[in-house]
Coordinates of C-alpha atoms in Angstrom, one line a residue:
T1 CA -4.2 39.9 -79.0
W2 CA -0.9 41.5 -77.9
G3 CA 1.2 42.3 -80.6
Q4 CA -1.0 41.1 -83.7
A5 CA -1.5 43.6 -86.0
A6 CA -5.0 45.2 -85.3
P7 CA -7.5 45.1 -88.5
W8 CA -7.9 48.4 -89.1
G9 CA -10.8 48.8 -91.9
R10 CA -11.7 45.0 -91.9
A11 CA -13.3 44.5 -88.5
P12 CA -15.7 46.5 -86.2
L13 CA -13.9 49.1 -84.4
C14 CA -16.8 50.1 -81.7
L15 CA -18.7 48.1 -79.1
V16 CA -21.1 48.9 -76.6
P17 CA -20.8 46.3 -73.8
D18 CA -24.0 45.5 -71.7
G19 CA -24.3 46.9 -68.4
T20 CA -25.5 43.8 -66.4
F21 CA -22.1 43.7 -64.5
D22 CA -22.8 42.7 -61.1
W23 CA -20.8 45.4 -58.7
Q24 CA -22.3 44.0 -55.6
G25 CA -23.3 47.2 -53.6
D26 CA -19.3 48.4 -54.9
R27 CA -19.0 52.0 -53.5
P28 CA -15.7 54.5 -53.6
L29 CA -13.4 53.5 -51.1
R30 CA -12.6 57.5 -50.5
L31 CA -9.5 56.8 -48.4
P32 CA -8.6 59.9 -47.0
W33 CA -5.1 61.4 -48.8
S34 CA -3.2 61.5 -45.5
E35 CA -3.8 57.5 -45.2
T36 CA -2.8 57.2 -49.0
I37 CA 0.2 55.3 -50.4
I38 CA 0.4 54.9 -54.4
Y39 CA 1.6 51.9 -55.7
E40 CA 2.9 52.7 -59.7
L41 CA 2.4 49.6 -61.8
H42 CA 1.7 48.6 -65.6
V43 CA -0.8 46.2 -66.1
R44 CA 1.0 44.0 -68.5
G45 CA 4.8 44.3 -67.1
F46 CA 3.4 43.8 -63.5
T47 CA 2.8 39.7 -64.2
R48 CA 4.3 39.1 -67.5
H49 CA 7.3 37.9 -66.4
P50 CA 7.3 34.0 -65.8
S51 CA 8.5 34.7 -62.3
A52 CA 5.0 36.1 -61.1
R53 CA 3.2 32.9 -61.2
V54 CA 0.1 33.6 -62.1
E55 CA -2.5 31.7 -64.2
H56 CA -3.0 34.8 -66.5
P57 CA 0.1 36.9 -66.8
G58 CA 0.2 40.3 -68.2
T59 CA -3.9 40.9 -67.4
Y60 CA -6.2 42.4 -65.5
L61 CA -6.7 39.0 -63.9
G62 CA -3.2 38.5 -63.7
L63 CA -3.3 41.6 -61.2
V64 CA -6.0 40.5 -59.4
E65 CA -3.7 37.3 -58.6
K66 CA -1.2 39.6 -57.3
I67 CA -3.9 40.9 -54.4
P68 CA -2.8 39.5 -51.4
Y69 CA 0.9 40.5 -52.0
L70 CA -0.6 44.1 -52.6
R71 CA -2.0 43.7 -49.2
R72 CA 0.8 42.4 -47.0
L73 CA 2.8 45.4 -48.3
G74 CA 0.4 47.5 -47.2
I75 CA -0.2 50.2 -50.1
T76 CA -3.6 51.5 -50.4
A77 CA -3.7 52.7 -54.3
V78 CA -2.8 51.2 -57.4
E79 CA -1.9 53.8 -60.2
L80 CA -2.1 51.7 -63.5
L81 CA -0.4 53.0 -66.6
P82 CA -2.3 53.9 -69.4
V83 CA -5.3 51.3 -70.3
F84 CA -7.1 53.2 -72.8
E85 CA -7.1 51.2 -75.8
F86 CA -3.6 52.0 -78.0
D87 CA -1.6 50.4 -81.1
E88 CA 1.4 48.5 -78.9
N89 CA 2.6 48.1 -82.9
A90 CA 3.1 51.8 -83.7
N91 CA 6.5 51.7 -82.6
P92 CA 8.6 52.8 -85.4
F93 CA 12.1 51.5 -83.8
Q94 CA 13.8 48.4 -83.5
D95 CA 16.0 46.3 -81.5
P96 CA 19.4 47.3 -82.5
V97 CA 20.7 44.1 -82.2
S98 CA 18.1 41.3 -83.4
R99 CA 16.6 44.1 -85.8
Q100 CA 13.0 42.8 -84.5
P101 CA 10.7 45.8 -84.1
L102 CA 10.0 47.4 -80.6
K103 CA 6.6 47.4 -79.2
D104 CA 4.8 50.5 -77.3
L105 CA 4.7 48.6 -74.1
W106 CA 3.7 52.1 -71.9
G107 CA 0.6 53.1 -74.3
Y108 CA 0.7 56.9 -73.8
N109 CA -0.4 57.1 -77.3
P110 CA -4.3 56.5 -76.7
L111 CA -6.7 55.8 -79.6
A112 CA -9.9 55.6 -77.7
F113 CA -10.5 56.8 -74.4
F114 CA -13.5 55.1 -73.4
A115 CA -12.3 51.3 -74.2
P116 CA -10.1 49.4 -71.6
K117 CA -7.1 47.9 -73.9
A118 CA -8.4 44.7 -75.0
A119 CA -5.0 42.5 -75.0
Y120 CA -5.1 43.3 -71.3
A121 CA -7.9 41.1 -70.6
A122 CA -7.6 37.2 -70.4
D123 CA -11.6 37.4 -71.5
R124 CA -11.4 37.2 -75.3
A125 CA -15.3 37.5 -76.0
P126 CA -16.8 40.6 -77.3
G127 CA -16.9 42.9 -74.2
G128 CA -14.5 40.8 -72.3
A129 CA -12.0 44.0 -71.6
V130 CA -14.7 45.8 -70.0
R131 CA -16.1 42.8 -67.9
E132 CA -12.4 41.7 -66.5
F133 CA -11.4 45.5 -65.9
K134 CA -14.8 45.8 -63.4
A135 CA -13.9 42.5 -61.9
M136 CA -10.5 44.0 -61.2
V137 CA -11.5 46.9 -59.8
L138 CA -14.1 45.2 -57.6
A139 CA -11.7 42.6 -56.2
L140 CA -9.0 45.5 -55.5
H141 CA -11.9 47.4 -53.5
R142 CA -12.6 44.8 -51.6
A143 CA -8.7 44.7 -50.6
G144 CA -9.2 48.1 -49.6
I145 CA -7.1 49.4 -52.6
E146 CA -8.1 52.3 -54.5
V147 CA -7.9 52.0 -58.4
I148 CA -6.3 55.5 -60.0
L149 CA -5.6 56.0 -63.7
D150 CA -2.9 57.3 -65.8
V151 CA -4.6 59.4 -68.4
V152 CA -3.2 61.1 -71.4
F153 CA -5.2 63.7 -72.6
N154 CA -2.5 65.7 -73.7
H155 CA -1.8 63.9 -77.1
T156 CA -3.4 61.2 -78.8
G157 CA -1.9 58.2 -81.0
H158 CA -3.8 59.5 -84.5
I159 CA -0.8 60.5 -86.4
A160 CA 0.2 57.2 -88.4
P161 CA -1.8 57.1 -92.0
R162 CA -3.2 53.6 -91.3
L163 CA -5.3 54.9 -88.2
P164 CA -7.2 57.6 -90.0
V165 CA -10.7 55.7 -88.9
L166 CA -10.2 56.4 -85.2
A167 CA -9.1 60.1 -85.9
P168 CA -11.6 63.1 -84.3
V169 CA -13.3 64.5 -87.5
D170 CA -11.9 67.9 -87.6
N171 CA -7.8 68.5 -86.8
R172 CA -8.4 72.1 -86.7
I173 CA -10.5 71.6 -83.9
H174 CA -9.4 68.6 -81.9
Y175 CA -5.5 69.6 -82.1
L176 CA -3.1 72.6 -82.0
V177 CA -2.2 73.3 -85.6
D178 CA 0.0 75.8 -87.5
S179 CA -2.5 78.2 -88.8
A180 CA -0.5 78.9 -92.1
S181 CA 0.5 75.2 -92.7
G182 CA -1.9 73.1 -91.0
A183 CA 0.6 71.0 -89.5
Y184 CA 0.2 69.6 -85.7
R185 CA 1.8 71.8 -83.0
D186 CA 4.2 69.4 -81.2
L187 CA 4.3 70.3 -77.3
T188 CA 4.1 67.0 -76.0
G189 CA 7.1 65.1 -77.6
C190 CA 4.6 62.8 -79.3
G191 CA 3.7 64.3 -82.6
N192 CA 0.6 66.4 -81.6
T193 CA -1.2 68.2 -79.2
L194 CA -5.0 68.4 -78.1
A195 CA -6.6 71.5 -77.9
C196 CA -8.0 71.4 -74.6
Q197 CA -9.2 75.1 -74.4
Q198 CA -11.7 73.9 -77.3
P199 CA -15.1 73.5 -75.4
V200 CA -15.6 70.3 -77.8
V201 CA -12.4 68.9 -76.5
R202 CA -13.0 69.9 -72.6
Q203 CA -16.5 68.1 -73.4
L204 CA -15.1 65.0 -74.3
I205 CA -12.5 64.8 -71.4
L206 CA -15.1 65.4 -68.8
D207 CA -17.4 63.0 -70.2
C208 CA -14.4 60.4 -70.4
L209 CA -13.6 60.6 -66.6
R210 CA -17.4 60.5 -65.6
Y211 CA -17.8 57.3 -67.6
W212 CA -14.8 55.7 -65.8
V213 CA -15.8 56.9 -62.6
L214 CA -19.6 55.9 -63.1
E215 CA -19.4 53.2 -64.9
M216 CA -15.7 51.4 -64.4
H217 CA -15.8 52.8 -60.6
V218 CA -12.2 54.1 -60.8
D219 CA -11.1 56.1 -57.7
G220 CA -9.0 58.8 -59.2
F221 CA -6.6 59.8 -62.0
R222 CA -3.4 60.9 -62.6
F223 CA -2.9 63.4 -65.8
D224 CA 0.1 63.0 -67.8
L225 CA 1.9 66.4 -68.8
A226 CA -1.2 68.3 -67.5
S227 CA 0.5 71.7 -68.3
I228 CA -0.8 71.2 -71.9
F229 CA -4.2 72.4 -70.3
Y230 CA -2.9 75.9 -70.1
R231 CA -1.9 75.8 -73.7
G232 CA -3.6 78.4 -76.1
A233 CA -4.7 78.1 -79.6
Q234 CA -1.1 79.1 -80.8
G235 CA 0.6 77.3 -78.0
Q236 CA 0.7 79.9 -75.8
V237 CA 0.6 79.5 -71.7
L238 CA -2.7 80.9 -70.4
P239 CA -3.2 82.5 -67.1
A240 CA -6.2 80.2 -66.1
S241 CA -7.4 76.6 -67.2
P242 CA -11.1 76.2 -68.0
L243 CA -10.4 72.3 -67.9
A244 CA -8.2 72.2 -64.7
E245 CA -11.0 74.2 -62.9
E246 CA -13.9 72.4 -64.4
I247 CA -12.2 68.7 -63.5
A248 CA -11.9 69.9 -60.0
A249 CA -15.5 71.5 -59.4
D250 CA -17.3 68.6 -61.4
P251 CA -19.9 67.2 -58.9
L252 CA -19.7 63.9 -60.4
L253 CA -15.7 63.9 -59.8
A254 CA -16.1 65.8 -56.3
H255 CA -14.6 62.6 -54.7
T256 CA -12.3 61.3 -57.0
K257 CA -8.2 61.9 -56.5
I258 CA -6.8 64.3 -59.1
I259 CA -3.1 64.2 -59.5
A260 CA -1.4 66.5 -62.1
E261 CA 2.3 65.9 -63.7
P262 CA 2.3 69.7 -63.7
W263 CA 4.5 70.1 -66.6
D264 CA 4.6 69.4 -70.4
A265 CA 7.4 68.6 -72.9
A266 CA 7.6 72.4 -73.9
G267 CA 9.1 74.1 -70.8
L268 CA 5.8 75.0 -68.7
Y269 CA 6.8 73.6 -65.5
Q270 CA 3.9 74.2 -62.7
V271 CA 5.0 72.5 -59.7
G272 CA 3.2 74.3 -56.8
S273 CA 0.9 76.5 -58.8
F274 CA -1.2 73.9 -60.9
G275 CA -5.3 74.3 -61.3
G276 CA -6.0 76.8 -59.0
H277 CA -8.1 74.7 -56.8
P278 CA -6.9 72.6 -53.4
A279 CA -8.8 69.5 -55.1
W280 CA -5.6 69.2 -57.1
A281 CA -2.8 67.0 -56.2
E282 CA 0.8 67.1 -57.8
W283 CA 3.6 64.9 -58.4
N284 CA 6.3 66.7 -56.7
G285 CA 9.3 66.9 -59.2
R286 CA 11.2 69.1 -56.8
F287 CA 10.7 66.2 -53.7
R288 CA 12.2 63.8 -56.3
D289 CA 14.8 66.2 -57.7
D290 CA 16.1 67.7 -53.9
V291 CA 16.2 64.2 -52.4
R292 CA 18.3 62.5 -55.2
A293 CA 20.8 66.0 -55.3
F294 CA 21.3 65.5 -51.2
L295 CA 22.5 61.7 -51.8
C296 CA 24.7 62.8 -54.6
G297 CA 26.3 66.1 -53.0
Q298 CA 24.6 68.5 -55.0
G299 CA 21.7 70.9 -54.5
N300 CA 21.3 73.1 -51.7
G301 CA 22.0 70.7 -49.0
A302 CA 20.1 70.2 -45.9
A303 CA 17.9 73.2 -46.3
D304 CA 16.3 71.5 -49.4
L305 CA 15.6 68.2 -47.8
A306 CA 14.2 69.6 -44.5
T307 CA 11.9 71.6 -46.9
R308 CA 10.8 68.5 -48.5
L309 CA 10.3 66.5 -45.5
A310 CA 7.8 68.9 -43.8
G311 CA 5.7 68.5 -46.5
S312 CA 7.1 71.4 -49.0
S313 CA 5.2 74.4 -47.6
D314 CA 7.2 76.4 -50.0
L315 CA 5.3 75.4 -53.0
Y316 CA 1.6 74.3 -51.2
A317 CA 1.1 76.5 -48.4
V318 CA 1.0 80.0 -50.4
S319 CA -1.8 78.9 -52.1
G320 CA -3.8 77.5 -49.1
R321 CA -3.1 73.6 -50.0
R322 CA -1.6 71.0 -47.4
P323 CA 1.1 68.5 -47.2
T324 CA -1.2 66.1 -48.9
S325 CA -1.1 68.3 -52.1
S326 CA 2.2 67.1 -52.9
I327 CA 2.9 63.2 -54.3
N328 CA 6.0 62.5 -53.1
F329 CA 8.4 60.3 -55.3
I330 CA 11.8 59.4 -56.2
T331 CA 11.2 57.2 -58.9
C332 CA 8.5 56.3 -61.0
H333 CA 7.9 54.4 -64.1
D334 CA 9.6 57.5 -66.2
G335 CA 13.6 57.2 -65.3
F336 CA 15.7 55.0 -63.1
T337 CA 14.3 52.5 -60.7
L338 CA 15.6 53.0 -57.4
Q339 CA 18.0 50.2 -57.6
D340 CA 19.5 51.7 -60.8
L341 CA 19.6 55.3 -59.1
V342 CA 22.5 53.9 -57.0
S343 CA 24.1 51.9 -59.6
Y344 CA 24.3 53.8 -62.4
N345 CA 25.8 57.4 -63.0
R346 CA 24.4 57.6 -66.7
K347 CA 21.4 56.0 -68.8
H348 CA 21.9 53.0 -71.1
N349 CA 18.9 53.2 -73.7
Q350 CA 21.0 51.8 -76.3
A351 CA 18.3 48.9 -76.5
N352 CA 15.4 51.3 -77.5
G353 CA 16.8 51.6 -81.1
E354 CA 17.3 55.5 -80.9
G355 CA 21.3 55.8 -80.2
N356 CA 20.7 56.1 -76.5
R357 CA 19.4 59.7 -77.7
D358 CA 16.0 59.2 -75.7
G359 CA 15.3 59.1 -71.8
T360 CA 16.7 62.3 -69.7
D361 CA 20.4 63.0 -69.0
H362 CA 19.2 64.6 -65.5
N363 CA 19.4 61.9 -63.5
L364 CA 20.8 63.1 -60.5
S365 CA 22.2 59.7 -59.6
W366 CA 25.4 57.9 -58.4
N367 CA 26.6 54.7 -58.9
S368 CA 27.9 54.1 -55.4
G369 CA 31.7 53.4 -57.1
A370 CA 31.0 51.0 -59.9
E371 CA 28.6 51.3 -63.3
G372 CA 25.8 48.8 -63.2
P373 CA 26.6 45.1 -62.1
S374 CA 29.1 44.9 -59.6
R375 CA 30.9 42.1 -57.4
S376 CA 32.1 44.1 -54.7
H377 CA 31.1 43.7 -51.5
R378 CA 31.9 46.9 -50.7
V379 CA 30.1 48.4 -53.4
L380 CA 26.6 46.1 -52.8
R381 CA 26.6 47.2 -49.3
L382 CA 26.9 50.7 -50.1
R383 CA 24.0 50.5 -52.7
A384 CA 21.9 48.7 -50.4
R385 CA 22.6 51.1 -47.7
R386 CA 21.5 54.3 -50.0
L387 CA 18.7 52.7 -51.0
K388 CA 17.0 52.0 -47.6
T389 CA 18.1 55.7 -46.9
L390 CA 16.0 57.0 -50.0
A391 CA 13.0 54.7 -49.1
A392 CA 13.3 56.0 -45.7
I393 CA 13.0 59.8 -46.5
L394 CA 10.0 58.8 -48.9
F395 CA 7.9 57.1 -46.0
L396 CA 9.2 59.7 -43.1
A397 CA 8.4 62.9 -45.3
Q398 CA 5.0 64.8 -44.7
G399 CA 2.8 64.3 -48.3
V400 CA 1.8 61.3 -49.9
P401 CA 4.4 58.9 -51.0
M402 CA 4.6 57.0 -54.4
F403 CA 6.6 54.3 -55.7
P404 CA 7.0 51.9 -58.8
A405 CA 6.0 48.3 -58.5
G406 CA 9.7 46.5 -58.1
D407 CA 11.4 48.9 -56.1
E408 CA 10.4 47.3 -52.8
F409 CA 12.7 44.2 -53.7
G410 CA 15.3 46.1 -55.8
R411 CA 13.8 45.6 -59.3
S412 CA 16.4 46.6 -62.4
Q413 CA 16.2 47.9 -65.7
D414 CA 19.8 47.7 -66.6
G415 CA 20.2 51.3 -66.6
N416 CA 17.8 51.9 -69.2
N417 CA 15.9 55.0 -68.2
N418 CA 13.1 55.1 -70.5
P419 CA 11.8 51.6 -71.5
Y420 CA 8.9 52.5 -72.6
C421 CA 9.4 49.8 -75.8
Q422 CA 11.0 47.1 -73.7
D423 CA 8.3 44.2 -73.8
N424 CA 10.7 42.0 -72.4
P425 CA 12.6 41.3 -68.8
T426 CA 13.8 45.0 -69.1
G427 CA 10.0 45.9 -68.4
W428 CA 8.7 43.5 -66.9
V429 CA 8.7 42.9 -63.2
D430 CA 10.9 40.4 -62.0
W431 CA 9.3 38.1 -59.1
E432 CA 12.6 36.3 -58.1
L433 CA 13.8 39.4 -56.7
A434 CA 11.2 39.5 -54.0
G435 CA 12.7 36.2 -52.8
R436 CA 16.1 37.0 -53.0
N437 CA 15.6 40.6 -51.7
R438 CA 12.9 39.8 -49.3
H439 CA 14.8 41.6 -46.6
L440 CA 14.3 44.8 -49.0
T441 CA 10.1 43.8 -49.0
R442 CA 10.4 43.3 -45.0
F443 CA 12.4 46.8 -44.8
F444 CA 9.3 48.4 -46.8
R445 CA 6.8 46.7 -45.5
L446 CA 7.6 47.7 -41.7
L447 CA 8.2 51.4 -42.9
I448 CA 4.9 51.5 -44.4
D449 CA 3.3 50.1 -41.2
L450 CA 4.9 52.5 -39.3
R451 CA 3.6 55.5 -41.1
H452 CA -0.1 54.0 -41.3
R453 CA 0.0 53.8 -37.4
H454 CA 1.3 57.0 -36.7
P455 CA -0.4 60.1 -37.5
V456 CA 2.8 62.6 -37.0
L457 CA 4.2 61.0 -40.1
R458 CA 1.2 61.8 -42.1
R459 CA -0.2 65.2 -41.1
Q460 CA -2.9 66.7 -42.9
T461 CA -1.5 70.2 -42.1
F462 CA 2.1 72.2 -42.1
F463 CA 3.8 72.2 -39.2
P464 CA 3.4 75.2 -37.2
P465 CA 6.3 78.0 -36.8
Q466 CA 7.1 76.5 -33.6
G467 CA 6.8 73.3 -31.4
E468 CA 5.9 70.3 -33.3
I469 CA 9.2 70.0 -35.5
S470 CA 12.9 71.0 -34.7
W471 CA 15.8 70.6 -36.7
H472 CA 19.0 69.5 -35.6
G473 CA 22.8 69.4 -36.8
L474 CA 25.6 67.7 -35.3
A475 CA 25.8 69.8 -32.2
G476 CA 23.2 71.9 -32.0
P477 CA 21.2 74.1 -34.5
P478 CA 21.9 72.8 -38.5
N479 CA 24.3 74.0 -40.5
W480 CA 22.0 75.2 -43.4
A481 CA 25.2 76.0 -46.1
P482 CA 24.8 73.9 -49.4
Y483 CA 27.6 72.0 -48.6
N484 CA 26.2 70.6 -45.6
R485 CA 25.1 66.7 -45.8
C486 CA 23.9 66.1 -42.0
L487 CA 20.3 66.9 -41.0
A488 CA 18.1 65.4 -38.2
A489 CA 14.6 66.4 -37.5
H490 CA 12.6 66.1 -34.3
L491 CA 9.0 65.3 -34.7
Q492 CA 7.1 66.1 -31.5
G493 CA 4.3 63.9 -31.2
A494 CA 3.2 64.9 -27.7
A495 CA 2.6 68.6 -29.2
S496 CA 0.3 67.3 -32.2
K497 CA -3.1 66.4 -32.5
P498 CA -3.7 63.5 -32.2
R499 CA -1.0 63.1 -29.5
D500 CA 1.7 60.7 -30.7
A501 CA 5.2 59.4 -29.4
D502 CA 8.1 61.6 -30.6
F503 CA 10.4 60.6 -33.4
F504 CA 14.1 61.6 -34.3
F505 CA 15.3 61.1 -37.6
A506 CA 18.9 61.8 -38.7
C507 CA 20.4 61.4 -42.1
N508 CA 24.0 61.5 -42.6
C509 CA 25.0 61.7 -46.9
D510 CA 28.7 62.7 -45.7
P511 CA 31.5 60.6 -46.7
R512 CA 32.3 59.8 -43.2
A513 CA 30.3 58.7 -40.4
Q514 CA 28.9 61.6 -38.0
T515 CA 27.4 61.5 -34.4
F516 CA 24.3 63.6 -33.6
L517 CA 23.4 65.1 -30.3
L518 CA 20.5 63.9 -29.0
P519 CA 17.5 66.2 -27.5
P520 CA 15.7 64.7 -24.6
P521 CA 12.8 62.4 -25.2
P522 CA 9.6 63.4 -23.5
A523 CA 9.5 63.1 -19.6
G524 CA 9.0 59.8 -18.4
Q525 CA 10.2 58.0 -22.0
I526 CA 13.3 57.0 -23.5
W527 CA 14.6 56.9 -27.2
T528 CA 14.6 53.0 -28.8
Q529 CA 15.7 52.8 -32.2
L530 CA 13.3 51.4 -35.0
L531 CA 15.9 51.7 -38.2
D532 CA 19.2 52.2 -39.2
T533 CA 19.9 51.7 -42.8
A534 CA 23.7 50.9 -42.3
A535 CA 22.8 47.5 -40.3
T536 CA 22.8 44.1 -41.6
P537 CA 19.2 42.8 -42.2
P538 CA 17.3 42.1 -40.0
A539 CA 18.7 44.7 -37.7
D540 CA 18.1 47.4 -40.2
I541 CA 14.5 48.0 -39.3
C542 CA 12.2 46.3 -36.4
R543 CA 8.7 46.8 -35.1
E544 CA 8.3 49.2 -32.1
S545 CA 8.0 46.3 -29.7
E546 CA 11.2 44.9 -30.5
A547 CA 13.3 48.2 -30.5
E548 CA 16.0 48.4 -28.4
A549 CA 16.5 51.3 -26.0
L550 CA 19.5 53.6 -26.2
G551 CA 21.7 53.8 -23.3
H552 CA 22.4 57.1 -21.6
E553 CA 24.8 58.1 -24.5
R554 CA 24.1 61.9 -25.3
G555 CA 25.3 61.1 -29.0
L556 CA 23.7 59.0 -32.4
R557 CA 26.4 57.7 -34.5
V558 CA 25.4 57.7 -37.6
A559 CA 27.0 55.6 -40.9
S560 CA 27.9 57.5 -43.9
M561 CA 24.9 57.4 -46.3
A562 CA 22.9 56.6 -43.8
A563 CA 19.5 57.5 -41.8
V564 CA 18.5 56.0 -38.2
L565 CA 14.8 56.8 -37.1
L566 CA 14.2 56.6 -33.0
I567 CA 10.8 56.3 -31.1
S568 CA 10.1 57.4 -28.0
Q569 CA 8.6 54.8 -25.8
S570 CA 8.0 54.5 -21.6
R571 CA 10.5 53.3 -19.9
R572 CA 10.0 49.3 -19.5
S573 CA 9.8 47.1 -16.8

């Protein structure tokens, strides 16, 4: 039961569940990467808030109850924060106000790789967590939604003296240890590091992945701090990773989605070079940083934004991979929410009990003129505009978009960029916002629908040097100087395969409104406007059938911190 002390040493710790679950013919969905949109969520936090109004809050069944919402939103995969069994009471910190112990809400300290978290199950009978997890996967598959697990194979939670019964037999085999002292080498920031170069550890991990695919029917994995796979026995960086290669080549895992978080806590950063195999996709940290920097007046300006919009060929084309190797994200569980990204200049993690020392200080955020909650209509309008501009960039960029639950209706964590321990409304999804900010959810939903309907927005290959995309500045070629914050892209769908409409996407993060010179639409067609992130809802986005034609003007005016999207359509009678 969640929050209750585990009876270590006083109760059976191992259970082999029966295998009689009726999968009713369930098969892997195997959705193409180009059609994938990932929604990151925490099983407990997603429905624990009273506003979720589910029968089984904080559980696998609670997630099942939200499937109709997920289908309306249009996402194609849920990426679940860790579900391997862990001890939520192992957090040593206290709330600085109440002095109550804080929980480990996120669960990035696994204890049992083959066991789904029992406290996430409404079914409390022996084996209930396994049955309920399978029922959840079956229900999601029936809705056309894949299940990706966030898995932690870089360290374990086996440090506290009260957990020896679950620890592997030999520290010197399973972990990286100092040869002289026998102390753990901590390259993860979590106390220990798994020895992923050891054959016995590699076999354990491969057996685990096969189990979750064959027995639990999951569709893929996101590997936390995956660069640990490239660490040798002394912590040194290896030129190759046998484990990464084995995962990519394993015939039982061949059709799953495998995603690396291509860095570790000790400085190894492998964005664009992880795995050495085209099967590997990556969390593209460069996409996150470059897009954030563009909206904050930092970084390399329009040049970086253009590279990320076009699919990050600088990172993936050299190794023979595709735009779909890039998992594009601006926010995730680790860091600010999208709402907080436009509302805070700095982290506010005091409630975590670590003196605000935890969490990154490299946020690349701007509070839009006031730190935190504001009653200023000017500030609130600017925040809404910038949030929607960020969303437009995310869903119109080549690659695979990912966003965390609640970003689509303005969820906030009150400036906490590391709420791993906040088992309370800070760490839970507040569903009242879904009603209060329904216009924002509509904006996300229509953006996602637009992406699904137009293959030119989700290419499987990089743009050729000429002919299918062109870059524009205000009155001609773009200004690639670092200070420039104005960029437009003309996607020529008529030249692509399959044939599609043309799009013109203009983004202005200059402090003043700017006017872009429009290229001509395809012969016999006109430009119509689909979205303007500066417009008041519902005029901020519309369906193609509702898009208004532009007049004969040659210029497109774009407000400060806004984006506008046009689509070519046949002239209407």
